[in-house]
Structure formats: C-alpha cells, structure tokens
Coordinates of C-alpha atoms in Angstrom, one line a residue:
Chain A
X1 CA 0.0 0.0 0.0
X2 CA 1.4 3.3 -1.0
X3 CA 1.7 6.0 1.6
X4 CA 2.6 9.6 1.6
X5 CA 6.0 8.8 3.1
X6 CA 7.2 6.7 0.3
X7 CA 9.8 8.8 -1.5
X8 CA 12.0 8.5 -4.4
X9 CA 15.5 8.3 -2.8
X10 CA 17.4 9.9 -5.6
X11 CA 17.9 13.2 -4.0
X12 CA 21.5 13.6 -5.0
X13 CA 20.7 13.5 -8.7
X14 CA 18.7 16.7 -8.8
X15 CA 20.7 19.7 -10.2
X16 CA 21.0 22.6 -7.7
X17 CA 17.8 24.4 -7.0
X18 CA 15.7 21.8 -8.7
X19 CA 12.7 20.1 -7.2
X20 CA 10.5 17.5 -8.7
X21 CA 7.1 16.2 -7.5
X22 CA 4.9 13.6 -9.1
X23 CA 1.8 12.6 -7.2
X24 CA -0.6 9.8 -8.2
X25 CA -3.4 7.7 -6.9
X26 CA -3.3 3.9 -7.1
X27 CA -6.6 2.2 -7.8
X28 CA -8.5 0.9 -4.8
X29 CA -7.2 3.6 -2.5
X30 CA -8.1 7.2 -1.6
X31 CA -4.6 8.1 -0.4
X32 CA -2.4 9.6 -3.0
X33 CA 1.3 8.9 -3.0
X34 CA 4.4 10.6 -4.4
X35 CA 6.2 8.6 -7.0
X36 CA 8.8 11.4 -7.2
X37 CA 9.5 13.7 -4.3
X38 CA 13.0 15.3 -4.4
X39 CA 14.7 18.6 -4.3
X40 CA 18.1 20.0 -3.8
X41 CA 19.6 23.0 -2.1
X42 CA 18.3 25.7 -1.6
X43 CA 14.9 24.1 -1.5
X44 CA 13.6 21.3 0.6
X45 CA 10.3 19.4 0.3
X46 CA 8.3 18.2 3.2
X47 CA 5.0 16.4 3.4
X48 CA 2.6 16.7 6.3
X49 CA 0.2 14.0 7.3
X50 CA -3.1 14.5 5.5
X51 CA -6.3 12.7 6.4
X52 CA -8.7 14.0 3.7
X53 CA -9.4 11.5 0.9
X54 CA -7.7 12.1 -2.5
X55 CA -5.6 15.0 -0.9
X56 CA -1.9 15.3 -0.6
X57 CA 0.2 18.2 0.5
X58 CA 3.7 19.4 0.1
X59 CA 5.6 22.2 1.8
X60 CA 8.2 23.9 -0.3
X61 CA 10.8 25.3 2.0
X62 CA 13.9 27.3 1.4
X63 CA 16.8 27.0 3.7
X64 CA 16.9 30.1 6.0
X65 CA 13.4 31.0 5.0
X66 CA 14.4 33.0 2.0
X67 CA 16.4 33.4 -1.2
X68 CA 19.3 35.6 -2.0
X69 CA 20.5 37.1 -5.2
X70 CA 21.8 34.4 -7.5
X71 CA 19.5 31.8 -6.2
X72 CA 17.6 30.0 -8.9
X73 CA 14.8 27.6 -8.2
X74 CA 13.1 25.3 -10.6
X75 CA 10.2 23.2 -9.5
X76 CA 8.3 20.8 -11.6
X77 CA 5.0 19.2 -10.5
X78 CA 2.9 16.6 -12.0
X79 CA -0.5 15.6 -10.7
X80 CA -2.1 12.4 -11.9
X81 CA -5.8 11.8 -12.3
X82 CA -8.1 12.2 -9.3
X83 CA -5.5 13.6 -7.0
X84 CA -5.8 16.9 -5.2
X85 CA -2.4 18.3 -4.4
X86 CA -1.8 21.3 -2.3
X87 CA 1.5 23.2 -2.4
X88 CA 2.4 25.3 0.6
X89 CA 5.2 27.3 2.1
X90 CA 6.1 28.0 5.7
X91 CA 5.8 31.7 6.2
X92 CA 6.4 34.3 3.6
X93 CA 9.1 33.8 1.0
X94 CA 11.8 36.4 1.7
X95 CA 13.8 37.8 -1.1
X96 CA 17.0 39.3 0.1
X97 CA 18.8 42.2 -1.5
X98 CA 20.7 41.9 -4.7
X99 CA 24.4 41.7 -4.4
X100 CA 25.9 42.6 -7.8
X101 CA 28.9 40.7 -8.9
X102 CA 28.7 37.9 -6.4
X103 CA 28.1 34.4 -7.6
X104 CA 26.7 31.6 -5.6
X105 CA 27.4 27.9 -5.6
X106 CA 23.9 27.0 -6.4
X107 CA 23.7 29.1 -9.5
X108 CA 22.6 26.6 -12.0
X109 CA 22.0 29.1 -14.7
X110 CA 25.7 29.8 -14.9
X111 CA 26.5 26.2 -15.1
X112 CA 24.3 25.9 -18.2
X113 CA 26.5 28.5 -19.7
X114 CA 23.8 31.0 -20.5
X115 CA 26.0 33.9 -19.5
X116 CA 26.3 36.3 -16.6
X117 CA 23.6 38.7 -17.5
X118 CA 20.7 36.5 -16.5
X119 CA 22.4 35.2 -13.3
X120 CA 21.6 38.4 -11.4
X121 CA 18.7 38.5 -9.0
X122 CA 16.6 35.7 -7.6
X123 CA 14.7 33.4 -9.9
X124 CA 11.9 31.0 -9.3
X125 CA 10.1 28.8 -11.9
X126 CA 7.3 26.4 -11.5
X127 CA 6.1 24.1 -14.2
X128 CA 3.1 22.0 -13.5
X129 CA 0.9 19.5 -15.3
X130 CA -2.5 18.7 -14.0
X131 CA -4.1 15.5 -15.4
X132 CA -7.8 14.8 -15.9
X133 CA -9.9 15.2 -12.7
X134 CA -6.9 16.4 -10.8
X135 CA -6.7 19.6 -8.8
X136 CA -3.6 21.7 -7.9
X137 CA -3.9 24.1 -5.1
X138 CA -0.9 26.5 -5.2
X139 CA -1.4 28.4 -1.9
X140 CA 1.9 29.9 -0.8
X141 CA 2.4 32.6 1.7
X142 CA 3.1 36.0 0.2
X143 CA 6.4 36.9 -1.2
X144 CA 8.3 39.7 0.6
X145 CA 11.0 41.5 -1.3
X146 CA 13.5 43.3 0.9
X147 CA 15.2 46.5 0.1
X148 CA 17.0 46.3 -3.3
X149 CA 15.8 42.7 -3.9
X150 CA 15.5 41.6 -7.5
X151 CA 13.0 38.8 -8.0
X152 CA 11.6 37.1 -11.1
X153 CA 9.1 34.3 -11.0
X154 CA 7.3 32.4 -13.7
X155 CA 4.6 29.8 -13.0
X156 CA 3.1 27.6 -15.8
X157 CA 0.0 25.6 -15.1
X158 CA -1.0 23.2 -17.8
X159 CA -4.4 21.6 -17.6
X160 CA -4.8 18.4 -19.5
X161 CA -8.4 19.1 -20.4
X162 CA -11.5 20.8 -19.0
X163 CA -11.8 18.3 -16.2
X164 CA -8.6 19.5 -14.7
X165 CA -8.8 22.2 -12.0
X166 CA -6.5 24.6 -10.4
X167 CA -6.3 27.3 -7.7
X168 CA -3.4 29.7 -8.1
X169 CA -2.5 32.3 -5.5
X170 CA 0.2 34.8 -6.2
X171 CA 0.7 37.5 -3.7
X172 CA 3.3 39.9 -2.4
X173 CA 3.8 42.5 0.3
X174 CA 5.5 45.9 0.2
X175 CA 8.6 44.6 2.0
X176 CA 10.0 44.3 5.5
X177 CA 7.6 46.6 7.2
X178 CA 9.3 46.2 10.7
X179 CA 12.3 48.0 9.2
X180 CA 10.1 50.6 7.6
X181 CA 10.7 49.2 4.1
X182 CA 7.8 50.0 1.8
X183 CA 8.1 49.2 -1.9
X184 CA 11.9 49.6 -1.6
X185 CA 12.8 46.6 -3.6
X186 CA 14.5 46.9 -7.0
X187 CA 12.3 44.6 -9.0
X188 CA 9.4 42.3 -8.6
X189 CA 8.4 40.4 -11.7
X190 CA 5.9 37.6 -11.4
X191 CA 4.0 35.8 -14.1
X192 CA 1.3 33.1 -14.4
X193 CA 0.5 31.2 -17.6
X194 CA -2.6 29.0 -17.6
X195 CA -2.6 26.6 -20.5
X196 CA -5.5 24.4 -21.4
X197 CA -4.4 21.4 -23.6
X198 CA -1.8 23.3 -25.6
X199 CA -3.6 26.6 -25.7
X200 CA -2.7 29.6 -23.5
X201 CA -6.0 30.7 -22.0
X202 CA -4.8 33.2 -19.4
X203 CA -1.6 35.1 -18.7
X204 CA -1.0 37.6 -16.0
X205 CA 2.5 39.2 -15.5
X206 CA 3.1 41.9 -13.0
X207 CA 6.3 43.9 -13.2
X208 CA 7.1 46.4 -10.5
X209 CA 10.4 48.2 -10.7
X210 CA 12.0 51.1 -9.0
X211 CA 13.9 52.6 -11.9
X212 CA 15.5 55.7 -10.7
X213 CA 15.7 55.3 -6.9
X214 CA 13.0 57.9 -6.5
X215 CA 10.7 55.3 -5.1
X216 CA 8.0 55.7 -7.7
X217 CA 6.4 52.4 -6.7
X218 CA 5.6 53.7 -3.3
X219 CA 3.7 56.7 -4.7
X220 CA 1.8 54.6 -7.1
X221 CA 0.9 51.6 -4.9
X222 CA 0.0 53.3 -1.7
X223 CA -2.1 53.1 0.5
X224 CA -2.0 49.3 0.0
X225 CA 0.7 47.1 1.3
X226 CA -0.3 43.8 0.0
X227 CA -1.6 42.7 -3.4
X228 CA -2.9 39.3 -4.5
X229 CA -4.0 37.6 -7.7
X230 CA -6.1 34.5 -7.3
X231 CA -7.1 32.4 -10.2
X232 CA -9.6 29.6 -10.0
X233 CA -10.4 27.3 -12.8
X234 CA -12.1 24.0 -13.4
X235 CA -15.0 21.8 -12.3
X236 CA -13.7 21.0 -8.9
X237 CA -13.8 24.6 -7.8
X238 CA -16.9 25.7 -9.6
X239 CA -18.8 26.4 -6.3
X240 CA -16.1 28.8 -5.2
X241 CA -16.0 30.5 -8.6
X242 CA -19.8 31.0 -8.6
X243 CA -19.7 32.3 -5.1
X244 CA -17.1 34.9 -6.0
X245 CA -18.9 36.1 -9.1
X246 CA -22.2 36.4 -7.2
X247 CA -20.6 38.4 -4.5
X248 CA -18.8 40.6 -6.9
X249 CA -22.0 41.3 -8.8
X250 CA -23.5 42.6 -5.6
X251 CA -21.0 45.5 -5.3
X252 CA -22.3 49.0 -5.8
X253 CA -19.8 51.8 -5.5
X254 CA -20.8 55.3 -4.5
X255 CA -18.4 58.2 -4.5
X256 CA -15.9 58.1 -1.7
X257 CA -13.0 60.4 -0.9
X258 CA -10.8 57.9 0.9
X259 CA -9.6 54.6 -0.6
X260 CA -11.2 51.6 1.1
X261 CA -9.0 49.4 3.3
X262 CA -9.5 46.5 1.0
X263 CA -10.4 46.6 -2.6
X264 CA -11.0 43.7 -5.0
X265 CA -12.3 42.9 -8.5
X266 CA -13.2 39.7 -10.2
X267 CA -13.2 38.9 -13.9
X268 CA -14.7 35.8 -15.6
X269 CA -12.2 33.7 -17.5
X270 CA -13.4 32.4 -20.9
X271 CA -16.1 34.9 -21.4
X272 CA -16.8 33.8 -25.0
X273 CA -18.4 30.6 -23.9
X274 CA -21.7 30.8 -22.0
X275 CA -20.5 28.4 -19.4
X276 CA -18.3 29.9 -16.7
X277 CA -15.1 27.9 -16.1
X278 CA -12.9 30.2 -14.2
X279 CA -12.4 33.5 -12.5
X280 CA -9.5 35.9 -11.8
X281 CA -9.6 37.8 -8.5
X282 CA -7.4 40.8 -7.8
X283 CA -7.2 42.1 -4.3
X284 CA -5.3 44.9 -2.5
X285 CA -5.3 45.7 1.2
X286 CA -3.7 48.1 3.5
X287 CA -2.4 45.2 5.6
X288 CA -1.4 41.6 4.7
X289 CA -3.8 40.4 7.4
X290 CA -6.8 42.1 5.6
X291 CA -5.9 40.3 2.4
X292 CA -5.4 37.0 4.2
X293 CA -8.7 37.4 5.9
X294 CA -10.4 38.1 2.6
X295 CA -8.9 34.9 1.1
X296 CA -9.5 32.6 4.1
X297 CA -12.8 33.9 5.3
X298 CA -14.3 34.9 2.1
X299 CA -13.0 33.9 -1.3
X300 CA -11.7 30.5 -0.4
X301 CA -13.9 29.7 2.6
X302 CA -15.6 26.8 0.8
X303 CA -12.3 25.2 0.2
X304 CA -12.8 23.5 3.6
X305 CA -15.1 21.0 1.8
X306 CA -12.2 19.9 -0.5
X307 CA -9.2 20.0 1.8
X308 CA -10.8 19.6 5.2
X309 CA -10.9 22.0 8.1
X310 CA -7.7 20.9 9.6
X311 CA -5.4 21.6 6.7
X312 CA -7.3 24.7 5.6
X313 CA -6.3 26.3 8.9
X314 CA -2.7 25.5 8.2
X315 CA -2.7 26.8 4.7
X316 CA -2.3 30.5 4.4
Chain B
X1 CA 18.3 76.8 -43.9
X2 CA 20.7 79.6 -43.0
X3 CA 23.1 78.6 -45.8
X4 CA 20.3 78.6 -48.3
X5 CA 19.3 82.1 -47.2
X6 CA 22.9 83.3 -47.6
X7 CA 23.0 81.7 -51.0
X8 CA 19.9 83.5 -52.0
X9 CA 21.2 86.8 -50.8
X10 CA 24.5 86.2 -52.6
X11 CA 22.6 85.4 -55.8
X12 CA 20.5 88.5 -55.5
X13 CA 23.6 90.6 -55.2
X14 CA 25.4 89.1 -58.2
X15 CA 22.3 88.7 -60.3
X16 CA 22.2 92.3 -61.8
X17 CA 25.9 92.0 -62.7
X18 CA 25.5 88.6 -64.2
X19 CA 22.4 89.4 -66.1
X20 CA 24.2 92.3 -67.9
X21 CA 26.5 89.8 -69.6
X22 CA 24.4 86.7 -70.2
X23 CA 20.7 87.4 -70.6
X24 CA 19.7 83.9 -71.5
X25 CA 19.9 82.0 -68.2
X26 CA 19.2 83.6 -64.9
X27 CA 21.0 81.8 -62.1
X28 CA 18.5 82.9 -59.5
X29 CA 15.7 81.3 -61.4
X30 CA 17.6 78.2 -62.1
X31 CA 18.4 77.9 -58.4
X32 CA 14.8 78.4 -57.4
X33 CA 13.7 75.9 -59.9
X34 CA 16.2 73.2 -58.7
X35 CA 15.5 74.0 -55.1
X36 CA 11.7 73.6 -55.4
X37 CA 12.1 70.5 -57.5
X38 CA 14.2 68.8 -54.8
X39 CA 12.0 69.9 -52.1
X40 CA 8.7 68.8 -53.5
X41 CA 10.3 65.4 -54.2
X42 CA 11.6 64.7 -50.8
X43 CA 8.9 66.3 -48.8
X44 CA 5.9 64.9 -50.6
X45 CA 5.7 61.7 -48.5
X46 CA 6.6 63.3 -45.2
X47 CA 3.8 65.8 -45.7
X48 CA 1.4 63.0 -46.3
X49 CA 2.5 61.2 -43.2
X50 CA 2.3 64.5 -41.1
X51 CA -1.1 65.2 -42.5
X52 CA -2.4 61.8 -41.5
X53 CA -0.8 62.2 -38.0
X54 CA -2.8 65.5 -37.6
X55 CA -5.9 63.7 -38.7
X56 CA -5.3 60.9 -36.2
X57 CA -4.6 63.4 -33.4
X58 CA -7.7 65.4 -34.1
X59 CA -10.5 64.7 -31.7
X60 CA -12.9 64.7 -34.6
X61 CA -11.6 61.3 -35.7
X62 CA -14.5 58.9 -35.2
X63 CA -12.7 56.2 -33.1
X64 CA -15.2 56.3 -30.2
X65 CA -12.4 57.1 -27.7
X66 CA -14.7 59.7 -26.1
X67 CA -16.6 57.1 -24.1
X68 CA -13.5 55.7 -22.5
X69 CA -11.9 57.3 -19.5
X70 CA -9.1 54.7 -19.2
X71 CA -10.0 54.0 -15.6
X72 CA -10.0 57.6 -14.5
X73 CA -13.7 57.8 -13.6
X74 CA -13.5 54.8 -11.2
X75 CA -10.2 56.1 -9.9
X76 CA -11.8 59.4 -9.0
X77 CA -14.9 57.9 -7.5
X78 CA -12.8 55.5 -5.4
X79 CA -10.7 58.3 -4.0
X80 CA -7.5 57.3 -5.8
X81 CA -7.5 60.5 -7.8
X82 CA -8.5 63.5 -5.6
X83 CA -6.2 66.4 -6.5
X84 CA -3.8 67.5 -9.2
X85 CA -0.9 65.6 -7.7
X86 CA -2.8 62.3 -7.6
X87 CA -4.0 63.0 -11.1
X88 CA -0.3 63.2 -12.2
X89 CA 0.5 60.0 -10.5
X90 CA -2.5 58.3 -12.1
X91 CA -1.4 59.5 -15.5
X92 CA 2.2 58.6 -15.2
X93 CA 1.4 55.1 -14.0
X94 CA -1.4 54.4 -16.4
X95 CA 0.6 55.6 -19.4
X96 CA 3.5 53.4 -18.3
X97 CA 1.2 50.5 -17.7
X98 CA -0.3 51.0 -21.2
X99 CA 3.2 51.2 -22.7
X100 CA 4.1 47.9 -21.1
X101 CA 0.9 46.1 -21.7
X102 CA -0.6 47.3 -25.0
X103 CA 2.2 49.0 -26.9
X104 CA 4.1 45.8 -27.6
X105 CA 1.0 44.6 -29.5
X106 CA 1.0 47.8 -31.6
X107 CA 4.7 47.2 -32.4
X108 CA 4.3 43.5 -33.3
X109 CA 1.1 44.2 -35.3
X110 CA 2.9 47.0 -37.2
X111 CA 5.7 44.6 -38.1
X112 CA 3.6 41.7 -39.2
X113 CA 3.1 42.7 -42.8
X114 CA 6.7 43.6 -43.5
X115 CA 8.1 40.6 -41.7
X116 CA 5.8 38.1 -43.2
X117 CA 5.8 39.2 -46.9
X118 CA 9.5 38.5 -47.7
X119 CA 8.7 37.0 -51.1
X120 CA 7.5 39.5 -53.6
X121 CA 4.7 37.5 -55.1
X122 CA 1.7 38.5 -53.0
X123 CA -0.2 35.3 -53.2
X124 CA -3.0 34.0 -51.1
X125 CA -0.7 31.9 -48.9
X126 CA 1.1 35.1 -47.9
X127 CA -2.1 36.8 -47.0
X128 CA -3.2 33.9 -45.0
X129 CA 0.1 33.8 -43.1
X130 CA -0.1 37.5 -42.3
X131 CA -3.7 37.2 -41.2
X132 CA -2.9 34.2 -39.0
X133 CA -0.2 36.2 -37.2
X134 CA -2.7 39.1 -36.7
X135 CA -5.2 36.7 -35.2
X136 CA -2.6 35.2 -32.9
X137 CA -1.7 38.7 -31.6
X138 CA -5.3 39.5 -31.1
X139 CA -5.9 36.3 -29.2
X140 CA -2.8 36.9 -27.1
X141 CA -4.0 40.3 -26.1
X142 CA -7.3 38.8 -25.0
X143 CA -5.5 36.3 -22.8
X144 CA -3.1 38.8 -21.3
X145 CA -6.0 41.1 -20.3
X146 CA -7.9 39.7 -17.4
X147 CA -10.0 42.8 -16.9
X148 CA -13.4 42.7 -18.6
X149 CA -13.8 46.4 -18.8
X150 CA -10.4 47.0 -20.4
X151 CA -11.2 44.3 -22.9
X152 CA -14.5 45.8 -23.8
X153 CA -13.1 49.3 -24.3
X154 CA -10.2 47.9 -26.4
X155 CA -12.6 45.9 -28.6
X156 CA -14.9 48.8 -29.2
X157 CA -12.1 51.1 -30.2
X158 CA -10.3 48.5 -32.2
X159 CA -13.4 47.9 -34.4
X160 CA -13.9 51.6 -34.8
X161 CA -10.2 51.9 -36.0
X162 CA -10.8 49.2 -38.6
X163 CA -14.0 50.8 -39.8
X164 CA -12.3 54.1 -40.0
X165 CA -9.6 52.7 -42.2
X166 CA -12.0 51.0 -44.7
X167 CA -14.4 53.9 -44.8
X168 CA -12.0 56.8 -44.8
X169 CA -8.6 55.7 -46.1
X170 CA -8.9 52.2 -47.6
X171 CA -9.7 52.9 -51.2
X172 CA -7.4 55.9 -51.6
X173 CA -4.4 53.9 -50.5
X174 CA -5.1 50.8 -52.5
X175 CA -4.9 52.8 -55.8
X176 CA -1.3 53.9 -55.7
X177 CA 1.6 51.5 -55.3
X178 CA -0.2 48.2 -56.1
X179 CA 2.0 46.0 -53.9
X180 CA 1.8 46.5 -50.2
X181 CA -1.2 48.7 -49.8
X182 CA -3.4 46.2 -51.6
X183 CA -2.3 43.6 -49.1
X184 CA -3.2 45.9 -46.2
X185 CA -6.6 46.6 -47.7
X186 CA -7.3 43.0 -48.0
X187 CA -6.0 42.1 -44.5
X188 CA -8.0 44.8 -42.8
X189 CA -11.1 43.9 -44.6
X190 CA -10.7 40.3 -43.6
X191 CA -9.9 41.2 -40.0
X192 CA -13.0 43.4 -39.8
X193 CA -15.1 40.6 -41.3
X194 CA -13.8 38.0 -38.7
X195 CA -14.4 40.5 -35.9
X196 CA -18.0 41.0 -37.0
X197 CA -18.4 37.2 -37.2
X198 CA -17.0 37.1 -33.6
X199 CA -14.4 34.6 -34.5
X200 CA -11.8 37.1 -33.3
X201 CA -11.8 40.2 -31.0
X202 CA -10.4 43.2 -32.9
X203 CA -8.4 44.7 -30.0
X204 CA -7.3 48.3 -30.3
X205 CA -3.5 47.8 -30.1
X206 CA -3.6 45.2 -32.9
X207 CA -5.9 47.2 -35.1
X208 CA -3.9 50.4 -34.5
X209 CA -0.6 48.8 -35.4
X210 CA -2.1 47.4 -38.5
X211 CA -3.9 50.5 -39.7
X212 CA -0.9 52.8 -39.0
X213 CA 1.4 50.5 -40.9
X214 CA -1.1 50.4 -43.8
X215 CA -1.3 54.2 -43.9
X216 CA 2.5 54.4 -44.2
X217 CA 3.1 55.9 -40.7
X218 CA 6.5 54.9 -39.4
X219 CA 6.7 52.6 -36.4
X220 CA 8.3 55.2 -34.2
X221 CA 5.5 57.7 -34.9
X222 CA 2.8 55.1 -34.5
X223 CA 4.1 54.3 -31.1
X224 CA 4.2 57.9 -30.0
X225 CA 0.8 58.6 -31.5
X226 CA -0.7 55.6 -29.7
X227 CA 0.5 56.8 -26.3
X228 CA -0.4 60.4 -27.1
X229 CA -4.0 59.4 -27.9
X230 CA -4.2 57.5 -24.7
X231 CA -3.0 60.5 -22.7
X232 CA -5.3 62.8 -24.6
X233 CA -8.3 60.6 -24.0
X234 CA -7.6 60.4 -20.3
X235 CA -7.3 64.1 -20.0
X236 CA -10.3 64.9 -22.1
X237 CA -12.2 62.6 -19.7
X238 CA -10.7 64.5 -16.8
X239 CA -12.1 67.7 -18.2
X240 CA -15.5 66.2 -18.6
X241 CA -15.4 64.7 -15.1
X242 CA -14.7 68.2 -13.9
X243 CA -11.5 67.4 -12.1
X244 CA -9.5 69.9 -14.1
X245 CA -10.3 72.8 -16.4
X246 CA -9.6 72.8 -20.1
X247 CA -6.6 75.1 -19.8
X248 CA -5.0 73.2 -17.0
X249 CA -5.7 70.0 -18.9
X250 CA -3.5 71.2 -21.7
X251 CA -0.8 72.1 -19.3
X252 CA -0.9 68.5 -17.9
X253 CA -1.0 67.1 -21.4
X254 CA 2.3 68.9 -22.1
X255 CA 3.7 67.3 -19.0
X256 CA 2.5 63.9 -20.2
X257 CA 5.1 64.2 -23.0
X258 CA 7.8 63.3 -20.5
X259 CA 5.9 60.3 -19.2
X260 CA 5.4 59.1 -22.8
X261 CA 9.0 59.6 -23.6
X262 CA 10.3 57.8 -20.5
X263 CA 7.9 54.9 -21.0
X264 CA 8.8 54.5 -24.7
X265 CA 12.4 54.4 -23.8
X266 CA 11.8 51.3 -21.8
X267 CA 9.1 49.7 -23.9
X268 CA 9.5 50.5 -27.6
X269 CA 11.3 47.2 -28.3
X270 CA 9.2 44.9 -26.2
X271 CA 7.5 42.0 -28.1
X272 CA 3.9 41.1 -27.4
X273 CA 5.0 37.9 -25.8
X274 CA 6.8 39.9 -23.1
X275 CA 4.0 42.3 -22.4
X276 CA 3.4 42.9 -18.7
X277 CA 1.2 44.9 -16.3
X278 CA 2.9 47.5 -14.1
X279 CA 0.0 48.9 -12.2
X280 CA -1.9 46.3 -10.1
X281 CA -3.9 49.0 -8.4
X282 CA -5.2 50.5 -11.6
X283 CA -6.1 47.0 -12.8
X284 CA -8.2 46.4 -9.7
X285 CA -9.9 49.8 -9.9
X286 CA -10.6 49.5 -13.6
X287 CA -12.2 46.0 -13.0
X288 CA -14.7 47.7 -10.7
X289 CA -15.9 50.3 -13.2
X290 CA -19.2 48.7 -13.9
X291 CA -20.0 48.7 -10.2
X292 CA -20.2 52.5 -10.1
X293 CA -23.6 53.7 -9.1
X294 CA -23.5 56.6 -11.5
X295 CA -21.1 56.8 -14.4
X296 CA -20.5 58.9 -17.5
X297 CA -18.0 56.6 -19.3
X298 CA -17.8 53.1 -20.6
X299 CA -14.4 52.3 -19.0

C-alpha cells in the first residue's frame, strides 16, 4: 500500500535548486502517493500527514526561509488523475537584496553557460501539469521582497483538459515593514501562464520596478501594502467560482473620498463561452492580514469542503 | 536653412551683374527651380504622413475614444485621484502601464506585414500567413488582459479603428503602389469581417498597429501617437469629469510628454509575448468600473 512517506530516494541526482514532485493515486485507494519527491539546495520538500481523501500536500521550504541574489529555483510538479495536491510554504518567502557581482554555488544558470547577464537576481520557476480530474492548489504565503531585492518568477500551469482544476494564489507585500521598508525593492516580476491542452487561456504578468531610486512604486501603490492575484479554474472549484462572481456582482460603488481598506475585483475567464469555467480575482489591502482574511474567510472559505478544516487552517 | 538664405542673398547681389552679360539664363531662377524640385520630391511623403498624423490626433476622428476614461472615472470615485498631484500619479502610472501592456501589440502588429511578406509575389498563402499572425496577436492580447472592462473598451475602439480605415482611407491607398497597400486593404477587410463574425476580437493595439502600418506611418511615430492618444483621452475625460479645467488639462498634457518619452524608452522594443502589467492598483480599480452607481463613461 502506497503511503505519503514513500519517497524516491534519488535526491543527489537533482541539479542545484531543482525540485520534482509527481503525485498519483493507485486504484482501490483514496490516499495519493508521491512517485517522485525530491529537491536540492536551496529548496527542501516536506509532506505533512493528511487525512482527507484524495488529498496530498507538500511544503516547499527554502533554507533560511528566503532566497538571495543568484538563487535559482526550478520546480516541476505533475498531478495524476483524481489527486488533489496542495503546495504550501512555511511563512512568507523572503527575497534578500541583490548583491551585484557575487556568484553563488547554487547558481545553475551559470552552469548551463547562458551567461552572466541573467544570473543576477533571484529566480523561481514552476512548471506544473494537471491531469484529468486532478486539482492543484498553489497556496503559498506572500512573497516579501526586501530593500534592493531583484525577484523574477514564472509559473506555468498546464491543464490536460476541461476536467482538470487549479487554484493559483500569487501575492506579495511591500517589503520588510518592521524595518520601515515599503516598496523599496529593486524589481518584482511575477507571471502566471494558464494553459488548457496546448492553448494559452490566461496570462498575468506583474512587473514592479523602482527605476531611478525615487521610489516611484511607493507613490503609485499606496495606500496598499499587499496585493494578491487569485485564479480559480475547473469543475472541482466551480462552487467557489460561482460564489465569488455572485458576491462581486452585488457590489455598488458610490463616490468616496478615501480609498477603502480592502479593494477587489473579479473577472470571468473564458467569457466567450456561455459556461463559466474560471475567475480571476485581484485584491489589494492596507495590511497583509486584511488580504489574508479576505482569502481565508471569504474567497476560499468553501475550500474546507475539499481539503478539510484541519489543513485549511494550516494553509495561508 | 541659413546657408540657403545666404546663398539667395548672394545670388540676389550678383544677379544684376550677371544678367548684364548673359541674358539667357538667370542663375536665380535656375536655383529656385532646382530648389523647389528637390523639395517637392523629398517632402511629398513626409507631408502626407504628417497630415495623417494630424488627422489621427484630431479629436474629430471617429474612433469612439470619447466614451473611454481609461479607468480615470472609477479612480476618481474610489478616492485614488483626488487632486492635481494624484492625477499626475494616475497619468504617469497608467501611461507606463499601457506602454508595457498594450504598446508591444502595436509594435508587433505594425511589423507583421513587413516581416511576413518576404517574397514579392503576393499570393493568397502570404495573405493567410499575415492574417494568421494578426489573429494570434489579437488572441494573445485577449488572454493577457484579465480585466473585462479593459477588454470591452479595447474591442470597441479597435473595431472603430478598422471601420475608420476602410471607410475613410482604404480605397485611396489601394490605388497607388499596387503591392503592399493592396495587401493591407485585404488584410484589414478580412480582419474586420472576422471580428464581425465574432471569431476574433479586434483589440485596439492590434488594429492600431495594422492601420498605421497600412497608412505608411512609421513605427516610431505610430508608437508615439498611440500613447499620445491614450494620454489625450484620459485628460479629455478629466475635463468632462470636472477634475481639471480645459486650460490646465492642456498644461498637464504637455507634462505627459515626459511620461510618454520615458515609457517609450523602456518599452519600444518589447515584443507582445513579453508584455506585462505594471500597475496592479489601476487594474483592480478598472475592474470595478461597472459597479459605479453613477457613471459617465464606458471604461
């Protein structure tokens, strides 16, 4: 009988910064198992005990709780039919400041000989493939870019067909607020591609850059300190999608002089078809907690039914 | 210009002496004749392009831009824009955002015809290939824009741009120079037809790039014009929303020049595939436009 703790023991073969997860469900069981579960420095994978049927979870952890300039992480995830896999982090991903000219041992881009130019900054890439009737829940904590940090992230989610589902959360804060850092990073560049059987159906790339040291970002992004993009797609999360759209349709805005503490909007994905398959939600809040509450107590509250109360509390 | 003036003065001085001896050919006349010949030859095309640019910049151009406030109306009602200072921040970030997210589609669309038609024989295959690339760009813009309101405004103005071309410019341009302009005429007609059939979207950046290329407007000028029109539309909305007066609006529009220049510096070479959003706050606000209890504009 396959269990969650059965791992592939080939850790040493992963190139630096690479992680690989394959999760499947054997017939006659409701407990998914990992056929591949390995990663190398600076990332580490852990799996908590999960009791809900068809659900598996993986924590993606970086040593020291953050990444420095020159770190490059590549994660590939494959979810076989009927599995619900949840990807989590422990606390926000901290991106430390860029140190130009320094190279790190774990810089795999340099090893590939692609030149110095792209080795600067911190890079993270996720490639995922979601089979029929599978669900991927990408629910990390927010990314926090410290002063002068240079962060680039690309996440590709490929759905095998219309029966595959996904929840993608991509969010970031204004920086290390305890040190008074607000929008002081050099660059935050994060992109999501959602592909449905070979066809790109949604792309969202956010680029925030402080070009001339005059902290233009602060002026533009205030008063909010946390921004989130949430994408829901597929039959397994249809109740959540419908709930969000219904709630959004209720909103009526009268003229106000002060920006609200939390502001959000929802757009239907695949508008051309009469059937609603997905939704994109964008939120901004004056604190991270407000955004977290919006997600946990409002937008994703019905997720409990899929992942169980216990794990839902731990996520986010 | 100065040297030409000096030359004319010199010729004027020597002319009486010269004409005493040789009455047959007057150097001044010959000079003027050559000068005007040269000038009319080199400036003919430039004048045409300039004239078209003026037409495009004129608010009388029926592109339907007057119903779009580019997110300004909702920004005002949500308290994001409340004074002149916040209006400037709004303008600088929305211009930059548009330069990063929409301009790459203008650039790519402008280049489609010249890049695709390498072989001189303009056959149907070539047309089909150009058209396919246009449709791909149009589809990519749709997928890169999550916001329903932005999409709607872009489609409405894109279709207006295509209609404008075929109703106001199309036939004239297909007459001279049989090669390329004929292609453009055919491509735009087909594009418009597919949009009407709802098999494609007809987004403004794609339509704008295509139309400006077909009219012989240079890429650089098309890019400038695209961002100018965006700034102008936002400010004209600001006047109608009564945030600024018409005189002050012109002053700000002058200021927008620096925003457009600094944005273009960073974005003029970006390909559509690398287009990004740079203003999450404006994206959220724009997405809420339809929830406004009372509104003047469509976006």
